[in-house]
PDB file of C-alpha atoms in Angstrom:
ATOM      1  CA  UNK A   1      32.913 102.452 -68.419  1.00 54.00           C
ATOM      2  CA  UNK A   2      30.458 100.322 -66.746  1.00 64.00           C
ATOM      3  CA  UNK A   3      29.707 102.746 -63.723  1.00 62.00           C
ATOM      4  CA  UNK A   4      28.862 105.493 -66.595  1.00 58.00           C
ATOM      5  CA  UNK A   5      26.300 102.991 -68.040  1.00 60.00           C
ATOM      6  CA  UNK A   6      24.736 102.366 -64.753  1.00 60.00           C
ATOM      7  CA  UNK A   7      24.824 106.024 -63.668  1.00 59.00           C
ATOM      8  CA  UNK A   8      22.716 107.162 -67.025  1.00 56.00           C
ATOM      9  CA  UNK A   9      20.474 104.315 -66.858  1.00 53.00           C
ATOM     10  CA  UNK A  10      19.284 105.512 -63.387  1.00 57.00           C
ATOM     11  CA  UNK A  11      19.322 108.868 -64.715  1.00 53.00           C
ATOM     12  CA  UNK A  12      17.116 108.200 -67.610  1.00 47.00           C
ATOM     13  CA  UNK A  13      14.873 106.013 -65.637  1.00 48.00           C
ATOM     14  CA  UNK A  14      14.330 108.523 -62.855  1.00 53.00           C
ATOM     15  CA  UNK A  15      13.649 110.681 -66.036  1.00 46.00           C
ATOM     16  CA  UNK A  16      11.129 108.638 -67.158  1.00 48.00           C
ATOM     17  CA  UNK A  17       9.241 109.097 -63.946  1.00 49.00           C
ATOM     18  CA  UNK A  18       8.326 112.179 -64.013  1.00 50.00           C
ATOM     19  CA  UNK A  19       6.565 111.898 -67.803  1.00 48.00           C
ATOM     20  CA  UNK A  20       3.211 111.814 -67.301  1.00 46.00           C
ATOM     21  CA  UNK A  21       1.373 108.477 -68.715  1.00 48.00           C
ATOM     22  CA  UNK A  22      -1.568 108.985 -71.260  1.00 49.00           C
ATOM     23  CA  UNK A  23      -5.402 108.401 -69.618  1.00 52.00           C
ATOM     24  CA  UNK A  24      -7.212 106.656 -72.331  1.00 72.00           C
ATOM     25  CA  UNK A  25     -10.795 107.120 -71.719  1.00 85.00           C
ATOM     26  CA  UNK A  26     -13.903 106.441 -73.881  1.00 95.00           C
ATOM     27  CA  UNK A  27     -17.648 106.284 -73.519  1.00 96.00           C
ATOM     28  CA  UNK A  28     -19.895 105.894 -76.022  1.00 97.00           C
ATOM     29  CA  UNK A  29     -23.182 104.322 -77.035  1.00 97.00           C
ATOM     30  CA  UNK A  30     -25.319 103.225 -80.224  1.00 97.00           C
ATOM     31  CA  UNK A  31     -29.066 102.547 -80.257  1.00 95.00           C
ATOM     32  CA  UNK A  32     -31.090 100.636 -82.773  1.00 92.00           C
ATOM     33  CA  UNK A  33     -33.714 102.972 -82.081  1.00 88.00           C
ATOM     34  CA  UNK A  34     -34.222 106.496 -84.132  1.00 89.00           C
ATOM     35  CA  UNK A  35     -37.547 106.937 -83.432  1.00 92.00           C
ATOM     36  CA  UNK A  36     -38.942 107.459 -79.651  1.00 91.00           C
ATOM     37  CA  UNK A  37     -42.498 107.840 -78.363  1.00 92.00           C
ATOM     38  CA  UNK A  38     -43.346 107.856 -74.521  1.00 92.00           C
ATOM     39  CA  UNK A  39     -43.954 104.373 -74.208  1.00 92.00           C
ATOM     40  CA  UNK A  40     -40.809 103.156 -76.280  1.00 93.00           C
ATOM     41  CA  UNK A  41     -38.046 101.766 -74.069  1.00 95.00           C
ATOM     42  CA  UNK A  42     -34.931 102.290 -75.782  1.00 96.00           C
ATOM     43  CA  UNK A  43     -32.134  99.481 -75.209  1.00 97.00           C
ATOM     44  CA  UNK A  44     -28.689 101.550 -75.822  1.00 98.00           C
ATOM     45  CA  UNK A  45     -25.342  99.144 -76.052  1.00 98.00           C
ATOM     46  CA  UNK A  46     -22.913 101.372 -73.703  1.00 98.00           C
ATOM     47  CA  UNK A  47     -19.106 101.044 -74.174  1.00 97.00           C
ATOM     48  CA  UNK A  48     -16.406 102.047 -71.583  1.00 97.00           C
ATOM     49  CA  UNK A  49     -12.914 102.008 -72.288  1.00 96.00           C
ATOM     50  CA  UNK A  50     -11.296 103.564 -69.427  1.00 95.00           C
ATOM     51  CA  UNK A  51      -7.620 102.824 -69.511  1.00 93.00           C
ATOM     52  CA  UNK A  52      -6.327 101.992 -66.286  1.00 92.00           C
ATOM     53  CA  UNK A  53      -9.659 101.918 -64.366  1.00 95.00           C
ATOM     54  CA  UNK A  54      -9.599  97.726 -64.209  1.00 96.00           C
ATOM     55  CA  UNK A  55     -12.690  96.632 -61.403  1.00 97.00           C
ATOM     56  CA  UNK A  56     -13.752  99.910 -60.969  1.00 97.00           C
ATOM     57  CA  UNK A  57     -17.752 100.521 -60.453  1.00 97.00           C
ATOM     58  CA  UNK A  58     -19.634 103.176 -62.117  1.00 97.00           C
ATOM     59  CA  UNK A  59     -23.252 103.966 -62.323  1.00 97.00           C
ATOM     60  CA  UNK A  60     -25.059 104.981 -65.718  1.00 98.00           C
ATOM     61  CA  UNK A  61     -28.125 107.214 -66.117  1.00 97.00           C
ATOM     62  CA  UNK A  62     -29.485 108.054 -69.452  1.00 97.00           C
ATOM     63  CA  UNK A  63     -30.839 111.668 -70.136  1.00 97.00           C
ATOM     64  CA  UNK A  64     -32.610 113.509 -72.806  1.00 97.00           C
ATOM     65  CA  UNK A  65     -34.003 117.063 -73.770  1.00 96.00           C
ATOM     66  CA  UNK A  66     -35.583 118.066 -75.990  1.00 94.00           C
ATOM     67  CA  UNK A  67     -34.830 120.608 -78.906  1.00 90.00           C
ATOM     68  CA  UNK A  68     -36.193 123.897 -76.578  1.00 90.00           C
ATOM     69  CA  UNK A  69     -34.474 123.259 -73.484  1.00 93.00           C
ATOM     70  CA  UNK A  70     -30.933 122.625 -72.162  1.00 94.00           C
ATOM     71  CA  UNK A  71     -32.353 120.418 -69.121  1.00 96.00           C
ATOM     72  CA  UNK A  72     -32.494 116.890 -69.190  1.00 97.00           C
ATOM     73  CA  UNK A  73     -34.835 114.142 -67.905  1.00 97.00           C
ATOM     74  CA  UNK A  74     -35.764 110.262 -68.691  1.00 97.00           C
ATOM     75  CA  UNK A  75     -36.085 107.495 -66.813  1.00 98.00           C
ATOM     76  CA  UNK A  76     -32.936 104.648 -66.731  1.00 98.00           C
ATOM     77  CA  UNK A  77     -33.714 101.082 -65.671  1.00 98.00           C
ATOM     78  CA  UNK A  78     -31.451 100.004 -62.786  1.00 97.00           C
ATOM     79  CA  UNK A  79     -31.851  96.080 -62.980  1.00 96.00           C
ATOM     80  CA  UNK A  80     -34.894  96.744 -60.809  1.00 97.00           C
ATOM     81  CA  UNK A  81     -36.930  99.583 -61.142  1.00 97.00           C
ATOM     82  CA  UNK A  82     -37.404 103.057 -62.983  1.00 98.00           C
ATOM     83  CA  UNK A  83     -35.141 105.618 -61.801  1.00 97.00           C
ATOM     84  CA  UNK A  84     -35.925 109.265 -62.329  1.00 97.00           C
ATOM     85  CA  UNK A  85     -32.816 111.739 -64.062  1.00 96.00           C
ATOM     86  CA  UNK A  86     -30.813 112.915 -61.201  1.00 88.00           C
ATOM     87  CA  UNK A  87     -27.808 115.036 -62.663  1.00 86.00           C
ATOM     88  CA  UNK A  88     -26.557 114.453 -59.139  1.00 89.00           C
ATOM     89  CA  UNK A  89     -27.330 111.660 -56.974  1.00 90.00           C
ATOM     90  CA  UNK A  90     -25.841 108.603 -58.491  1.00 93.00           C
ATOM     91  CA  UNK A  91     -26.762 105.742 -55.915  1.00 92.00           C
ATOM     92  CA  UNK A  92     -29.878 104.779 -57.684  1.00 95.00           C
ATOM     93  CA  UNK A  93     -28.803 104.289 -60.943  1.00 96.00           C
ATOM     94  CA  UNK A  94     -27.484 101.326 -62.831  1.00 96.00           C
ATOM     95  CA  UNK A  95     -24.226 100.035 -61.531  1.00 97.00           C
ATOM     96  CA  UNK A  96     -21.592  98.481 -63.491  1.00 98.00           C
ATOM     97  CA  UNK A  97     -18.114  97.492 -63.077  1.00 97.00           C
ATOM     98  CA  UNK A  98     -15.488  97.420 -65.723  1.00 98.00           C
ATOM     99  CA  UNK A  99     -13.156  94.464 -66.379  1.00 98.00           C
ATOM    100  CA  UNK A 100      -9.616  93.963 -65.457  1.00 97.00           C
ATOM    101  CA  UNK A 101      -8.578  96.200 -68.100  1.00 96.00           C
ATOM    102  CA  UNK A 102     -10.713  99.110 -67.429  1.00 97.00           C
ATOM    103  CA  UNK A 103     -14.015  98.058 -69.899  1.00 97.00           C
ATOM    104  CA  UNK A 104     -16.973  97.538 -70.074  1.00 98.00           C
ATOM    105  CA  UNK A 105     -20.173  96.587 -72.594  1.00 98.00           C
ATOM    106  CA  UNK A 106     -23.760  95.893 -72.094  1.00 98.00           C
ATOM    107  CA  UNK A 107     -27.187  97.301 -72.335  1.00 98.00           C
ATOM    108  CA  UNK A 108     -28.591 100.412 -70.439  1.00 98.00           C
ATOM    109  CA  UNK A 109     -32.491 100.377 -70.904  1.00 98.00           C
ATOM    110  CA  UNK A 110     -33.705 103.918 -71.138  1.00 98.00           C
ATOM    111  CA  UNK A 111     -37.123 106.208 -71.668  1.00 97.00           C
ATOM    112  CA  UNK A 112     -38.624 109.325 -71.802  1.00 97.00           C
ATOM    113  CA  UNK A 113     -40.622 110.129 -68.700  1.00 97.00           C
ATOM    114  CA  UNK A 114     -43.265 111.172 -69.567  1.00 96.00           C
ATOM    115  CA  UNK A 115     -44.492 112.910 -66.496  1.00 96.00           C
ATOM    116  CA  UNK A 116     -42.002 115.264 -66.722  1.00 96.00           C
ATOM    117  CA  UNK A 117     -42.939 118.788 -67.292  1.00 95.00           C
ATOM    118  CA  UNK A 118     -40.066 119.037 -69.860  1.00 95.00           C
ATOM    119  CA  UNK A 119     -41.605 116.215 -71.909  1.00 95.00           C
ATOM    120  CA  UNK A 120     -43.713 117.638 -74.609  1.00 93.00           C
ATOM    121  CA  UNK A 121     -44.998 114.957 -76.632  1.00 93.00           C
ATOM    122  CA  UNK A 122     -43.895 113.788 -79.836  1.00 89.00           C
ATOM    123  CA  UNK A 123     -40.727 116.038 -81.341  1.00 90.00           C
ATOM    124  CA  UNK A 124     -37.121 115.761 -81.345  1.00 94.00           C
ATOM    125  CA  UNK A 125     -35.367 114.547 -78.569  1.00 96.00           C
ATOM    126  CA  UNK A 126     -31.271 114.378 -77.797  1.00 97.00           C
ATOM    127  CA  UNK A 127     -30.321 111.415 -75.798  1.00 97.00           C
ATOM    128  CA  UNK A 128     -26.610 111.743 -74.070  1.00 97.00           C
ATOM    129  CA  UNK A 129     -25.759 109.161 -70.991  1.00 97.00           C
ATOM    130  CA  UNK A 130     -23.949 110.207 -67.480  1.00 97.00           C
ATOM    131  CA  UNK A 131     -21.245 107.999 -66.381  1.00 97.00           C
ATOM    132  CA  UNK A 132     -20.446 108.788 -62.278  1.00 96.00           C
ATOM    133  CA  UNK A 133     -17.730 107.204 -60.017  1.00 96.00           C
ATOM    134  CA  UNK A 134     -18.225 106.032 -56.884  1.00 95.00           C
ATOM    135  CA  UNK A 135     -16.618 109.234 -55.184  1.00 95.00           C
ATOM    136  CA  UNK A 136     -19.390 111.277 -56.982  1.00 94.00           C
ATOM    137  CA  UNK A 137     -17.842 112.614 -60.014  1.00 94.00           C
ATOM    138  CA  UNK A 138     -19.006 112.616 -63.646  1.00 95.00           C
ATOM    139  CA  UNK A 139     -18.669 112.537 -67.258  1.00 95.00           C
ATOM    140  CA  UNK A 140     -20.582 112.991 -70.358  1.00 96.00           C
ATOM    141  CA  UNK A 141     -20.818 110.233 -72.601  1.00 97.00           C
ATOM    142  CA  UNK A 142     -18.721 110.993 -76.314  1.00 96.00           C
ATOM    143  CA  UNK A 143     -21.706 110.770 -78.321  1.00 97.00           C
ATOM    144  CA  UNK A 144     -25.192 111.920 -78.522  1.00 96.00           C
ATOM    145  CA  UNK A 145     -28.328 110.401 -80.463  1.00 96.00           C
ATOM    146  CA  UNK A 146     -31.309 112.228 -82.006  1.00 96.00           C
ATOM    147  CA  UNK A 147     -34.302 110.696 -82.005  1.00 95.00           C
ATOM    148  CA  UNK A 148     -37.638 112.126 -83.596  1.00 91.00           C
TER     149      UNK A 148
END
């Protein structure tokens, strides 16, 4: 009777194996902010929770649009200096790296650039942030945040 018990507790671990294990991942954001004007410089509190990803660096940028266009732009402040919306090229941004368990809180300083032709003065504006990994890949924050 033994062997039997043995037998089907390989069985059901070698079972278990091959069940694939829930990624928990959030990203999100709040701002005390709901009103923006070109000089403001919004300080959002960003949250990661990514299950899994313990000591893992990522880079933030913020972005916003405004209510006529689907682009985004803004400025993000990367411990140093202004750095210009990228959608792409994530080595200038802010970098942070999550805690053993995969999170990670602080402030991401943010603006509107106003230099950019899609800024258009005062109006509604969404702002979403970018989270990228280090291989280059990236993800949409949960949330957005309308600011007038």
């Amino acid at each position: 009777m033994k062997p039997l018990k043995i037998i089907t507790g390989i069985f059901l671990l070698s079972l278990y194996s091959f069940i694939p294990l829930k990624v928990y991942a959030a990203f999100s954001f709040t701002a005390p902010e709901t009103t923006i004007t070109k000089d403001t410089e919004l300080n959002a509190n960003v949250t990661l929770s990514l299950l899994g990803e313990g000591n893992k660096t990522y880079y933030l940028e913020g972005a916003f649009k405004n209510q006529t266009s689907s682009n985004y732009f803004g400025l993000t402040w990367n411990d140093s200096t202004w750095t210009t919306y990228t959608a792409s090229n994530f080595t200038p941004l802010k970098p942070v790296i999550t805690d053993s368990t995969g999170n990670w809180n602080g402030i991401v300083k943010v603006k509107i650039d106003s230099a950019s032709n899609l800024f258009i003065g005062d109006g509604t504006y969404t702002l979403r942030f970018k989270r990228f990994t280090t291989g280059g890949s990236s993800s949409w924050s949960d949330n957005t945040l309308t600011l007038n």
